[in-house]
Amino acid sequence: MKIILHINGMMCSMCESHINDAIRKNFEVKKVKSSRRKKQTVIVSENPLDEEKIRSVIKETGYELVKIEKK
């Protein structure tokens, strides 16, 4: 399962790492990669992730989650 989070507020590689670490800490994922240029985080997981928990985790990091796309 692939989930794309559209996130505002990432300015540097440390921002990307901050979001990646928060996702890894709160969810079982196979892969997570953030891009400040694309303003998105791509998550690959075997199981569906709880959208409300995703929203909560991103909000705690201080960034703005604009949209969640599932592919």
XYZ file of C-alpha atoms in Angstrom:
71
model
C 0.000 0.000 0.000
C 1.296 3.449 -0.946
C 0.204 6.613 0.873
C 1.216 10.112 -0.200
C 1.001 12.906 2.351
C 0.968 16.455 1.008
C 2.699 18.550 3.674
C 3.438 22.266 3.939
C 6.265 23.712 6.015
C 9.285 21.536 5.199
C 12.260 23.826 4.515
C 15.362 21.621 4.767
C 16.679 18.069 5.037
C 16.229 18.164 8.816
C 12.506 18.846 8.279
C 12.329 15.784 6.022
C 14.123 13.675 8.653
C 11.841 14.951 11.410
C 8.744 13.789 9.537
C 10.325 10.467 8.492
C 11.320 9.726 12.098
C 7.833 10.591 13.394
C 6.223 8.225 10.859
C 8.663 5.381 11.632
C 8.156 5.837 15.380
C 4.342 5.669 15.186
C 3.663 3.198 12.355
C 4.987 -0.067 10.957
C 6.169 0.945 7.500
C 8.377 -0.636 4.877
C 9.613 2.701 3.541
C 9.113 6.415 4.131
C 10.632 9.265 2.131
C 9.957 12.995 2.387
C 10.698 15.698 -0.179
C 10.616 19.365 0.770
C 10.683 20.328 -2.928
C 7.624 18.219 -3.781
C 6.026 19.073 -0.413
C 5.195 15.425 0.165
C 5.977 12.293 2.119
C 5.580 8.883 0.485
C 4.883 5.935 2.781
C 4.941 2.286 1.730
C 3.353 -0.186 4.149
C 1.906 -3.666 4.061
C -1.195 -2.683 6.027
C -3.506 0.342 5.879
C -2.589 3.174 8.264
C -5.091 5.015 10.466
C -5.741 8.410 8.816
C -6.656 10.137 12.074
C -3.427 8.949 13.674
C -1.457 10.161 10.638
C -3.083 13.594 10.984
C -2.283 13.664 14.697
C 1.357 12.601 14.241
C 2.008 15.223 11.531
C 0.263 17.931 13.579
C 2.540 17.120 16.540
C 5.605 17.718 14.332
C 4.391 21.267 13.634
C 3.900 20.835 9.885
C 0.624 21.219 7.993
C -0.895 18.096 6.457
C -2.876 19.298 3.438
C -4.040 16.032 1.873
C -3.721 12.234 2.132
C -3.663 10.216 -1.097
C -3.910 6.415 -1.135
C -2.672 4.441 -4.125
